[in-house]
Tab-separated table of C-alpha atoms and ligand atoms in Angstrom:
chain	number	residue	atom	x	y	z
A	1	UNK	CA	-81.020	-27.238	-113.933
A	2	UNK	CA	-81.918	-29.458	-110.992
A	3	UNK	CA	-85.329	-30.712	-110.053
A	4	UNK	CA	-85.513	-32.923	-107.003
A	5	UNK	CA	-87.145	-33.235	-103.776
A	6	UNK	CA	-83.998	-33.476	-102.242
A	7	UNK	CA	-80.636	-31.310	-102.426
A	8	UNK	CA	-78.317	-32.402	-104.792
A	9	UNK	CA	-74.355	-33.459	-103.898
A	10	UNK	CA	-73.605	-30.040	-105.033
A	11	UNK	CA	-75.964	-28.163	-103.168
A	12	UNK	CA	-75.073	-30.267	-100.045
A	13	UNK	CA	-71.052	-29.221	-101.130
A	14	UNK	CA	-72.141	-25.762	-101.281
A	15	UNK	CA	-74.061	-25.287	-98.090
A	16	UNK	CA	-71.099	-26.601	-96.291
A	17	UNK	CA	-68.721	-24.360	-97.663
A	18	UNK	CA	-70.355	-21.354	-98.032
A	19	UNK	CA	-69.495	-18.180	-96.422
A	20	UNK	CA	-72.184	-15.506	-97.394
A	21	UNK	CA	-75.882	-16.634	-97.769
A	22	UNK	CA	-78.832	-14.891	-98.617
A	23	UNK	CA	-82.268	-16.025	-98.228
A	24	UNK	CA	-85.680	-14.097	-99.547
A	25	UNK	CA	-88.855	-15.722	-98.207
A	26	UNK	CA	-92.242	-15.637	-99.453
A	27	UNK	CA	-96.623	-16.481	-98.100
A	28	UNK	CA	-94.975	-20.044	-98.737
A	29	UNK	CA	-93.058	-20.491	-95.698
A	30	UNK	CA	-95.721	-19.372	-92.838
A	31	UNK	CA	-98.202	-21.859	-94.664
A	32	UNK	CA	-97.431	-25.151	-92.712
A	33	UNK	CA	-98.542	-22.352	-89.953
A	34	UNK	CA	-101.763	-21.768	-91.050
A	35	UNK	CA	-101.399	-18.728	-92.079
A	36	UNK	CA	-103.686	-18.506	-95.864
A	37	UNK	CA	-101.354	-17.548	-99.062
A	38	UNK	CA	-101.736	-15.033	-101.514
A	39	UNK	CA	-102.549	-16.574	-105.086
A	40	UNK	CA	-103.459	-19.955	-105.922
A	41	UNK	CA	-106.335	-20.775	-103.766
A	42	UNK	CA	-104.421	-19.454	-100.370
A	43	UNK	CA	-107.211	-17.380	-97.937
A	44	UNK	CA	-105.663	-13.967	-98.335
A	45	UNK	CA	-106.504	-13.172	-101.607
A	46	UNK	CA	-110.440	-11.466	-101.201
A	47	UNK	CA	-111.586	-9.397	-98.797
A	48	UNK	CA	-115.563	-8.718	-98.859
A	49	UNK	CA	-115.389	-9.874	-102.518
A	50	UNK	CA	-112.387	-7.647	-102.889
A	51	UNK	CA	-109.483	-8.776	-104.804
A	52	UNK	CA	-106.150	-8.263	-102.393
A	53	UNK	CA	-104.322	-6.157	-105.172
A	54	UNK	CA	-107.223	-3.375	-104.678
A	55	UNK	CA	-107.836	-3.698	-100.754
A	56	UNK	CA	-104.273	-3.842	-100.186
A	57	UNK	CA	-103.204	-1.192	-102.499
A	58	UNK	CA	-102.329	2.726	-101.747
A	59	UNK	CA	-105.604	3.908	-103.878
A	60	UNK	CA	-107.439	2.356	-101.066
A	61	UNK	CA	-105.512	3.873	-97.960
A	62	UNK	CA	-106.371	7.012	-99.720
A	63	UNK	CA	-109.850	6.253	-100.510
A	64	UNK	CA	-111.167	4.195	-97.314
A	65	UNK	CA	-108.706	3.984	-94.509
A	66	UNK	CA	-111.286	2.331	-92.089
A	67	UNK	CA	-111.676	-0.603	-94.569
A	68	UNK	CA	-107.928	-1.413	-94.906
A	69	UNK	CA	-107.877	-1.636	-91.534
A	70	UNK	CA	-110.583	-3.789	-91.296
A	71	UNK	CA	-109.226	-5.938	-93.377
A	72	UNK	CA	-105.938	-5.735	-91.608
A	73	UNK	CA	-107.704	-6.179	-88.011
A	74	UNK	CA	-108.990	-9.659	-89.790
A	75	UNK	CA	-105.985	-10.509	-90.554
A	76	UNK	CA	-104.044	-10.120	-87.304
A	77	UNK	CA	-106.693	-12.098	-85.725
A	78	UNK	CA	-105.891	-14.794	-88.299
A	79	UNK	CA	-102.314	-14.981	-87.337
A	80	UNK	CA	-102.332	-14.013	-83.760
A	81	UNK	CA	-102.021	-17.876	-82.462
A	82	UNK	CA	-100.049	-19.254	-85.420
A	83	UNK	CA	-96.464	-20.715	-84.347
A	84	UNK	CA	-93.464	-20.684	-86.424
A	85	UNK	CA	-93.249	-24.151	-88.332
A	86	UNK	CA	-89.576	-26.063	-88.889
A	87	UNK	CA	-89.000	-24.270	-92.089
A	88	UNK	CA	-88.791	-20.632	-89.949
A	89	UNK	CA	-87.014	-22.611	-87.076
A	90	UNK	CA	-84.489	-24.464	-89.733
A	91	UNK	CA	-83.488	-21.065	-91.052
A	92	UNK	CA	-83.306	-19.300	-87.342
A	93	UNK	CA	-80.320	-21.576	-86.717
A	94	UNK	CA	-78.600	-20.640	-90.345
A	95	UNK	CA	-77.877	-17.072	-88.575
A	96	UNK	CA	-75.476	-18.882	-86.264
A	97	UNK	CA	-73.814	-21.193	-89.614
A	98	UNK	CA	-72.690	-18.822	-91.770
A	99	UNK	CA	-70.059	-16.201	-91.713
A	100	UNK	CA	-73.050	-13.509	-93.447
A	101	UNK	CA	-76.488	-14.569	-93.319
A	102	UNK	CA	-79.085	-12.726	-94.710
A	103	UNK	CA	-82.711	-13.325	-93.976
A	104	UNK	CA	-85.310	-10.997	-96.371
A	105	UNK	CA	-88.955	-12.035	-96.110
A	106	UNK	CA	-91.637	-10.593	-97.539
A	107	UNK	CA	-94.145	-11.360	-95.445
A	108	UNK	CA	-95.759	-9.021	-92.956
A	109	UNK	CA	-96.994	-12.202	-90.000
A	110	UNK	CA	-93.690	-11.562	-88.089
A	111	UNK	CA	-92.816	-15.680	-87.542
A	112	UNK	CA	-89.473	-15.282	-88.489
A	113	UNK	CA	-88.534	-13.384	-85.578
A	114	UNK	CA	-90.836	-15.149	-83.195
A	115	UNK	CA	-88.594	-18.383	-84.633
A	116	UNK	CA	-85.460	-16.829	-83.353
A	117	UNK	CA	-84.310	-15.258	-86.379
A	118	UNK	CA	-81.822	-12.392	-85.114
A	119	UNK	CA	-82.268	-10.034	-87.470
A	120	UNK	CA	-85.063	-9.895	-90.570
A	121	UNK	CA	-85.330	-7.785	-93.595
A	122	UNK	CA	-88.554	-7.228	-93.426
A	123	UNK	CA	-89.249	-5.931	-97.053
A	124	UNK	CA	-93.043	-5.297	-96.958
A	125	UNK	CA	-93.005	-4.199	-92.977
A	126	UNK	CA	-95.134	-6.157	-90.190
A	127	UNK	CA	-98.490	-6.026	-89.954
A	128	UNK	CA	-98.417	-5.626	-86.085
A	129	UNK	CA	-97.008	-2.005	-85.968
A	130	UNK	CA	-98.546	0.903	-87.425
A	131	UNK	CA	-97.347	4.139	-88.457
A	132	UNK	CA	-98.624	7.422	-88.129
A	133	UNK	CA	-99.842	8.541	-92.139
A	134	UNK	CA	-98.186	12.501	-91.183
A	135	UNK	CA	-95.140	12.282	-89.259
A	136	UNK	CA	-94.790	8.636	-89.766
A	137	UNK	CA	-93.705	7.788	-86.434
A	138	UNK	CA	-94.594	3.905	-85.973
A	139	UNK	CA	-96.374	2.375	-83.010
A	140	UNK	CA	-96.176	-1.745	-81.949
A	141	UNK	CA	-99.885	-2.759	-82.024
A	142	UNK	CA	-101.979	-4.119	-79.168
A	143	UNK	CA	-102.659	-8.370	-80.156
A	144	UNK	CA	-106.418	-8.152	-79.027
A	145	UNK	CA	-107.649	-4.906	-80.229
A	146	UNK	CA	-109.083	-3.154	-83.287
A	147	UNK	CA	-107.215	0.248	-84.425
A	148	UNK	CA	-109.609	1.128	-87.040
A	149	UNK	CA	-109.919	4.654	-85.563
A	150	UNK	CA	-106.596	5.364	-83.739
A	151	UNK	CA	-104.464	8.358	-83.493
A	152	UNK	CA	-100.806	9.115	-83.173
A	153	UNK	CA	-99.802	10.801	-80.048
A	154	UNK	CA	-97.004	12.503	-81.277
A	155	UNK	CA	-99.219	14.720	-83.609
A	156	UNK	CA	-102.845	13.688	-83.698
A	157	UNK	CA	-102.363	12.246	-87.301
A	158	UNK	CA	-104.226	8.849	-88.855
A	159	UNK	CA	-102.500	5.563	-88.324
A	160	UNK	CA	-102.546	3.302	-91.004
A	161	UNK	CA	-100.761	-0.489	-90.831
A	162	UNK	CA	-97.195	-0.322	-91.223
A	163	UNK	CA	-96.861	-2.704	-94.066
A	164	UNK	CA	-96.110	-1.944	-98.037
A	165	UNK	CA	-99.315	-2.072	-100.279
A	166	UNK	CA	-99.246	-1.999	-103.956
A	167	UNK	CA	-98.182	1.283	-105.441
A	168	UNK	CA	-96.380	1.956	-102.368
A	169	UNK	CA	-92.508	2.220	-102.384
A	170	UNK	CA	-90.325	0.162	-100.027
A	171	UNK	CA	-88.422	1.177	-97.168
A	172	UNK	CA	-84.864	2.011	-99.032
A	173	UNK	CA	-82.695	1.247	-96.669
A	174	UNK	CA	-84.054	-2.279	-96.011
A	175	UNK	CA	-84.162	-2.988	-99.761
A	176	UNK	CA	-80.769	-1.121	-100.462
A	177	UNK	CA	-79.787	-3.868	-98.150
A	178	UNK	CA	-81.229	-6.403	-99.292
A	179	UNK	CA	-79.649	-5.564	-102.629
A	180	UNK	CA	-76.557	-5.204	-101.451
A	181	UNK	CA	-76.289	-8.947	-100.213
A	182	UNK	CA	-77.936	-10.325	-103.486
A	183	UNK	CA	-75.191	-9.058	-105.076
A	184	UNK	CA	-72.174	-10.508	-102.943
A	185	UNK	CA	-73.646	-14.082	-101.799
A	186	UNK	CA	-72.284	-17.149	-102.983
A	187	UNK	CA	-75.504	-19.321	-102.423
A	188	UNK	CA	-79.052	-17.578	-102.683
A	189	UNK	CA	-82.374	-19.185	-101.755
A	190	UNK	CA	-85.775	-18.315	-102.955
A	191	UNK	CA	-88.524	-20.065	-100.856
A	192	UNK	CA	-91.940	-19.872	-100.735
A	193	UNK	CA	-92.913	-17.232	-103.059
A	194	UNK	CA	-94.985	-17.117	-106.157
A	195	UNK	CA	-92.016	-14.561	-107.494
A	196	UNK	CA	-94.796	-12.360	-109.357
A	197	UNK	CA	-94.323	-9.626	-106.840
A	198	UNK	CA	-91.726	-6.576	-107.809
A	199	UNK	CA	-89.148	-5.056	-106.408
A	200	UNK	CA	-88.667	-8.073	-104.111
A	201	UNK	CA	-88.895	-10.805	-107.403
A	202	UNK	CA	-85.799	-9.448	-108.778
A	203	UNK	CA	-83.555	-9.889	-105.599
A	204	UNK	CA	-83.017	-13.866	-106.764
A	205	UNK	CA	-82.383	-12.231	-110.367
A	206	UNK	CA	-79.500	-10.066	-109.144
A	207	UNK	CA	-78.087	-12.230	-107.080
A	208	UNK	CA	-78.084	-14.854	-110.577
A	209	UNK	CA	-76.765	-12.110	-112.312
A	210	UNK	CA	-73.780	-11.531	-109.873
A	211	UNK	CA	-72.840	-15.586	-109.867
A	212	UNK	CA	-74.849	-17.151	-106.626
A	213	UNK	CA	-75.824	-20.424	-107.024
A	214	UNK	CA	-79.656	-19.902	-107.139
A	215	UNK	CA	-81.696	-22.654	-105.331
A	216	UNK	CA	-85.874	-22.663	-105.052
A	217	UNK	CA	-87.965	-24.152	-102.334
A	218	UNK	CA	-91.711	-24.011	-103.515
A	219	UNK	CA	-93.938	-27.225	-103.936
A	220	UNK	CA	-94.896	-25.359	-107.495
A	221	UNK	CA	-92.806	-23.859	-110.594
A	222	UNK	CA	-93.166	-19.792	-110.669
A	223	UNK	CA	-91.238	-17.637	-113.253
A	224	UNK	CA	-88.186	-17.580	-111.275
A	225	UNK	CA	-88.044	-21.901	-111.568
A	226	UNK	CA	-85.839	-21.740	-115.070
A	227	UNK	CA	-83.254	-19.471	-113.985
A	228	UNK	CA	-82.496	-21.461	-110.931
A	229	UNK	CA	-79.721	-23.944	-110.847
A	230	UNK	CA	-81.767	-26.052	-108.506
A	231	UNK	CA	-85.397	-26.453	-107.967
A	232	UNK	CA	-86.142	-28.066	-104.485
A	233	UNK	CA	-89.867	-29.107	-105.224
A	234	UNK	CA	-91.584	-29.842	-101.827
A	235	UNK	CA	-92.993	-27.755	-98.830
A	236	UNK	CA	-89.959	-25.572	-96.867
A	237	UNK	CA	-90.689	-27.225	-93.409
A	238	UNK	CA	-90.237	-30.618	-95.078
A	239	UNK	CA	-86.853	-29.297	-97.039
A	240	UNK	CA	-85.046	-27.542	-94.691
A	241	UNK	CA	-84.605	-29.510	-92.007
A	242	UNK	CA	-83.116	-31.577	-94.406
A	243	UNK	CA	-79.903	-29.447	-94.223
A	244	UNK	CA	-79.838	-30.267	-90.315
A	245	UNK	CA	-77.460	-32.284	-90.343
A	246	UNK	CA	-75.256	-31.172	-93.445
A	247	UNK	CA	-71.087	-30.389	-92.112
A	248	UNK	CA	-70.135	-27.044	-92.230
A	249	UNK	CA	-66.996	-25.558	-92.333
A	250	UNK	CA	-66.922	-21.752	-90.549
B	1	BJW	C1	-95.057	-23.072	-100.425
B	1	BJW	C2	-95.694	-23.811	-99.476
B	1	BJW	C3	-94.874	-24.474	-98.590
B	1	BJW	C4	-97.219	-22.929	-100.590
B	1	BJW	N1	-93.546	-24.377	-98.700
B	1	BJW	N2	-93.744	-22.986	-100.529
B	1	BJW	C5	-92.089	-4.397	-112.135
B	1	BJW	C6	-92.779	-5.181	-113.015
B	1	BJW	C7	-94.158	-5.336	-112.886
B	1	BJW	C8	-94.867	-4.699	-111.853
B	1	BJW	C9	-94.165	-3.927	-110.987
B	1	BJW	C10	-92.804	-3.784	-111.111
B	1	BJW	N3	-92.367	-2.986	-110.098
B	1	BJW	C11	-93.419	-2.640	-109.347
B	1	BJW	C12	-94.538	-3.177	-109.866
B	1	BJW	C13	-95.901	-3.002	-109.294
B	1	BJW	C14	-96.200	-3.943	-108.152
B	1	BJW	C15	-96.091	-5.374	-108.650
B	1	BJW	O1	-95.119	-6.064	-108.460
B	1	BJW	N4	-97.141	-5.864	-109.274
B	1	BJW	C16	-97.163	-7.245	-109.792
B	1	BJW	C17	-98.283	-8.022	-109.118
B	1	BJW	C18	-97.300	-7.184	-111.251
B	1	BJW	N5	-95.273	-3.680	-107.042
B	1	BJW	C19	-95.496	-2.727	-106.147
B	1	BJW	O2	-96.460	-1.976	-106.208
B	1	BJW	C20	-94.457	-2.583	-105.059
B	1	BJW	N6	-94.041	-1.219	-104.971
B	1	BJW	C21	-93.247	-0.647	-105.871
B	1	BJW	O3	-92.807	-1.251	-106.791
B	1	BJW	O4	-92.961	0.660	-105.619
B	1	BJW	C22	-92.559	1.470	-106.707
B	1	BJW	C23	-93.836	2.141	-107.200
B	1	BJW	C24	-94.309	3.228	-106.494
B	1	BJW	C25	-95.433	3.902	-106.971
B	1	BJW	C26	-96.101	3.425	-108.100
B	1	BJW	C27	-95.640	2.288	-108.760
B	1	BJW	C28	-94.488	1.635	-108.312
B	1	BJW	C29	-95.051	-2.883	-103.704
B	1	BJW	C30	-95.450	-4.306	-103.581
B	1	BJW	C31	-96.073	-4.546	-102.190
B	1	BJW	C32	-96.765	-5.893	-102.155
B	1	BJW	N7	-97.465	-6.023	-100.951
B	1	BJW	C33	-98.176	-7.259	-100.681
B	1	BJW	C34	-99.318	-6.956	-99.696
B	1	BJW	C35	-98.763	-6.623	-98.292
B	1	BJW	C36	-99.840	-6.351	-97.338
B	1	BJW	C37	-100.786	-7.523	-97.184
B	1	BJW	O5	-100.367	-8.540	-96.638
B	1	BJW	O6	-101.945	-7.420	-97.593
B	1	BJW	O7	-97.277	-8.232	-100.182
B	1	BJW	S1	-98.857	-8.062	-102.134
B	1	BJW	C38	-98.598	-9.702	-101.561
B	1	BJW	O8	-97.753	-10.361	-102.540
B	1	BJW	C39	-97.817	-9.572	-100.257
B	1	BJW	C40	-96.709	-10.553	-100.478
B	1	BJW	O9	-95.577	-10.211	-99.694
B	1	BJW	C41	-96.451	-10.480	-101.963
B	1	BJW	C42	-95.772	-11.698	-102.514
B	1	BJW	O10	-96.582	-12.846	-102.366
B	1	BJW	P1	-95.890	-14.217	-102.044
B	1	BJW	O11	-95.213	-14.138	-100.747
B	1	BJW	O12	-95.104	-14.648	-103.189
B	1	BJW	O13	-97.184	-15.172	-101.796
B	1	BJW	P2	-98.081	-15.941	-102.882
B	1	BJW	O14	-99.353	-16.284	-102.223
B	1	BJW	O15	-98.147	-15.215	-104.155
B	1	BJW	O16	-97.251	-17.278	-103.179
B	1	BJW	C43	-97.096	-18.300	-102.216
B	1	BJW	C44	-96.106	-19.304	-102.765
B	1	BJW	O17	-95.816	-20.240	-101.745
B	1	BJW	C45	-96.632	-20.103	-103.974
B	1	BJW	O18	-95.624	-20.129	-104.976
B	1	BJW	C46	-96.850	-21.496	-103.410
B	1	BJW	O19	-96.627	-22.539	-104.360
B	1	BJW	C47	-95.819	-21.535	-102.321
B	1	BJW	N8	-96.092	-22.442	-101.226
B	1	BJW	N9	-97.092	-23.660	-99.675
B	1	BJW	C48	-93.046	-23.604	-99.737
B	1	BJW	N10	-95.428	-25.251	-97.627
């Protein structure tokens, strides 16, 4: 394996040949945003002395809807002026490099698309829509306003945020997707996650298993760090750019 803070001759080879890419993104990458991590110290992780695995979790949808969105509502106000950062806006222009470019993120803040990103799996949904808890018909959020007691118009139902809590299943067809290109890419990038979360964790797996190159950008080690061929250790909007100026061949 390969440890470095910058991309080996290899990798460099690799990115300039490579026809199908996959990238899964984690907290990690929005953090040179502003906007708090998950574990180790980032500011999403309590919530009124809450852990985030029980206030984001489906017990608690269940058990006190008007709390989740509280917390949610805090959260959107958090993020509503952050800006993508030049690790979103180095992998917006990666859509237009490669032959099949994949984009998963895990995150909910949206920055990817506000970057330019074309298209976005967004595995754990966006925490600016929300979606209707009975016919689950899903509704684009107003910036500036609380939704703590809203209802859906098509059928007078609760909303509840649109994104995946714990216990909650994914939406198949974006995972089945996202699957699908972890299996077939040549080159595979895993940035900005602490890789503890499941289903989404295994994606870099699978695509191991199936013979991508496996490269991680995260300024720490996480479980996935021994199975990758290269370990790019250093923040993503310092990294990527670095592969600016790399030659490609389409
Ligand atoms: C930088 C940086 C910089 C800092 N540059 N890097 C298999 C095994 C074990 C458990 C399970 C399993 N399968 C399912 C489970 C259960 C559970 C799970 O995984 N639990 C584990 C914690 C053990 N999974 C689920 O429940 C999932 N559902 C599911 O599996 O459905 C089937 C099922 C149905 C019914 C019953 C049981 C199962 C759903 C998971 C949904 C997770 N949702 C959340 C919350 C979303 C809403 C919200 O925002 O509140 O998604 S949890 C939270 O963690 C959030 C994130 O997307 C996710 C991942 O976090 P991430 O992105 O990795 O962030 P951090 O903070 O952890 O890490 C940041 C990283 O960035 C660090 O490494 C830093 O070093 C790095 N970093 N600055 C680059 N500048």
């Amino acid at each position: 394996m390969y440890i470095s803070t910058t991309p080996s001759e290899k990798l460099k080879e690799l990115y300039s040949n490579a026809r199908r890419v996959c990238v899964l993104t984690g907290a990690g990458i929005s953090a040179e945003s502003g906007v708090p991590t998950f574990r180790g110290g980032g500011g999403a992780s309590v919530w009124k002395g809450m852990p985030f695995t029980e206030i984001s979790s489906a017990q608690m949808v269940e058990r006190d809807l008007d709390e989740v969105w509280a917390w949610f509502d805090y959260r959107r106000d958090v993020i509503k002026d952050k800006k993508p950062n030049e690790g979103h806006i180095a992998l917006a222009e990666w859509h237009n490099r490669f032959e099949d470019f994949t984009l998963v993120t895990q995150n909910i803040d949206g920055l990817h698309w506000v970057a330019g990103s074309s298209d976005v799996i967004e595995l754990h949904g966006n925490i600016n829509r929300a979606r209707c808890v009975m016919c689950e018909a899903r509704f684009d959020l107003d910036r500036d306003k609380k939704h703590e007691s809203d209802i859906c118009q098509k059928c007078n139902g609760r909303l509840r945020p649109d994104v995946v809590l714990f216990g909650e299943y994914l939406p198949i067809n974006a995972f089945e997707r996202a699957m699908r290109k972890s299996r077939s890419c040549e080159l595979f990038f895993v940035i900005g996650t602490s890789a503890l979360v499941y289903p989404a964790a295994g994606l870099p797996e699978i695509a191991k298993e199936y013979g991508a190159y496996l490269v991680e950008v995260n300024p720490e080690t996480t479980p996935l760090s021994s199975i990758c061929d290269e370990v790019l250790q250093g923040r993503a909007g310092e990294i990527l750019p670095m592969f600016k100026h790399q030659a490609y061949c389409k």
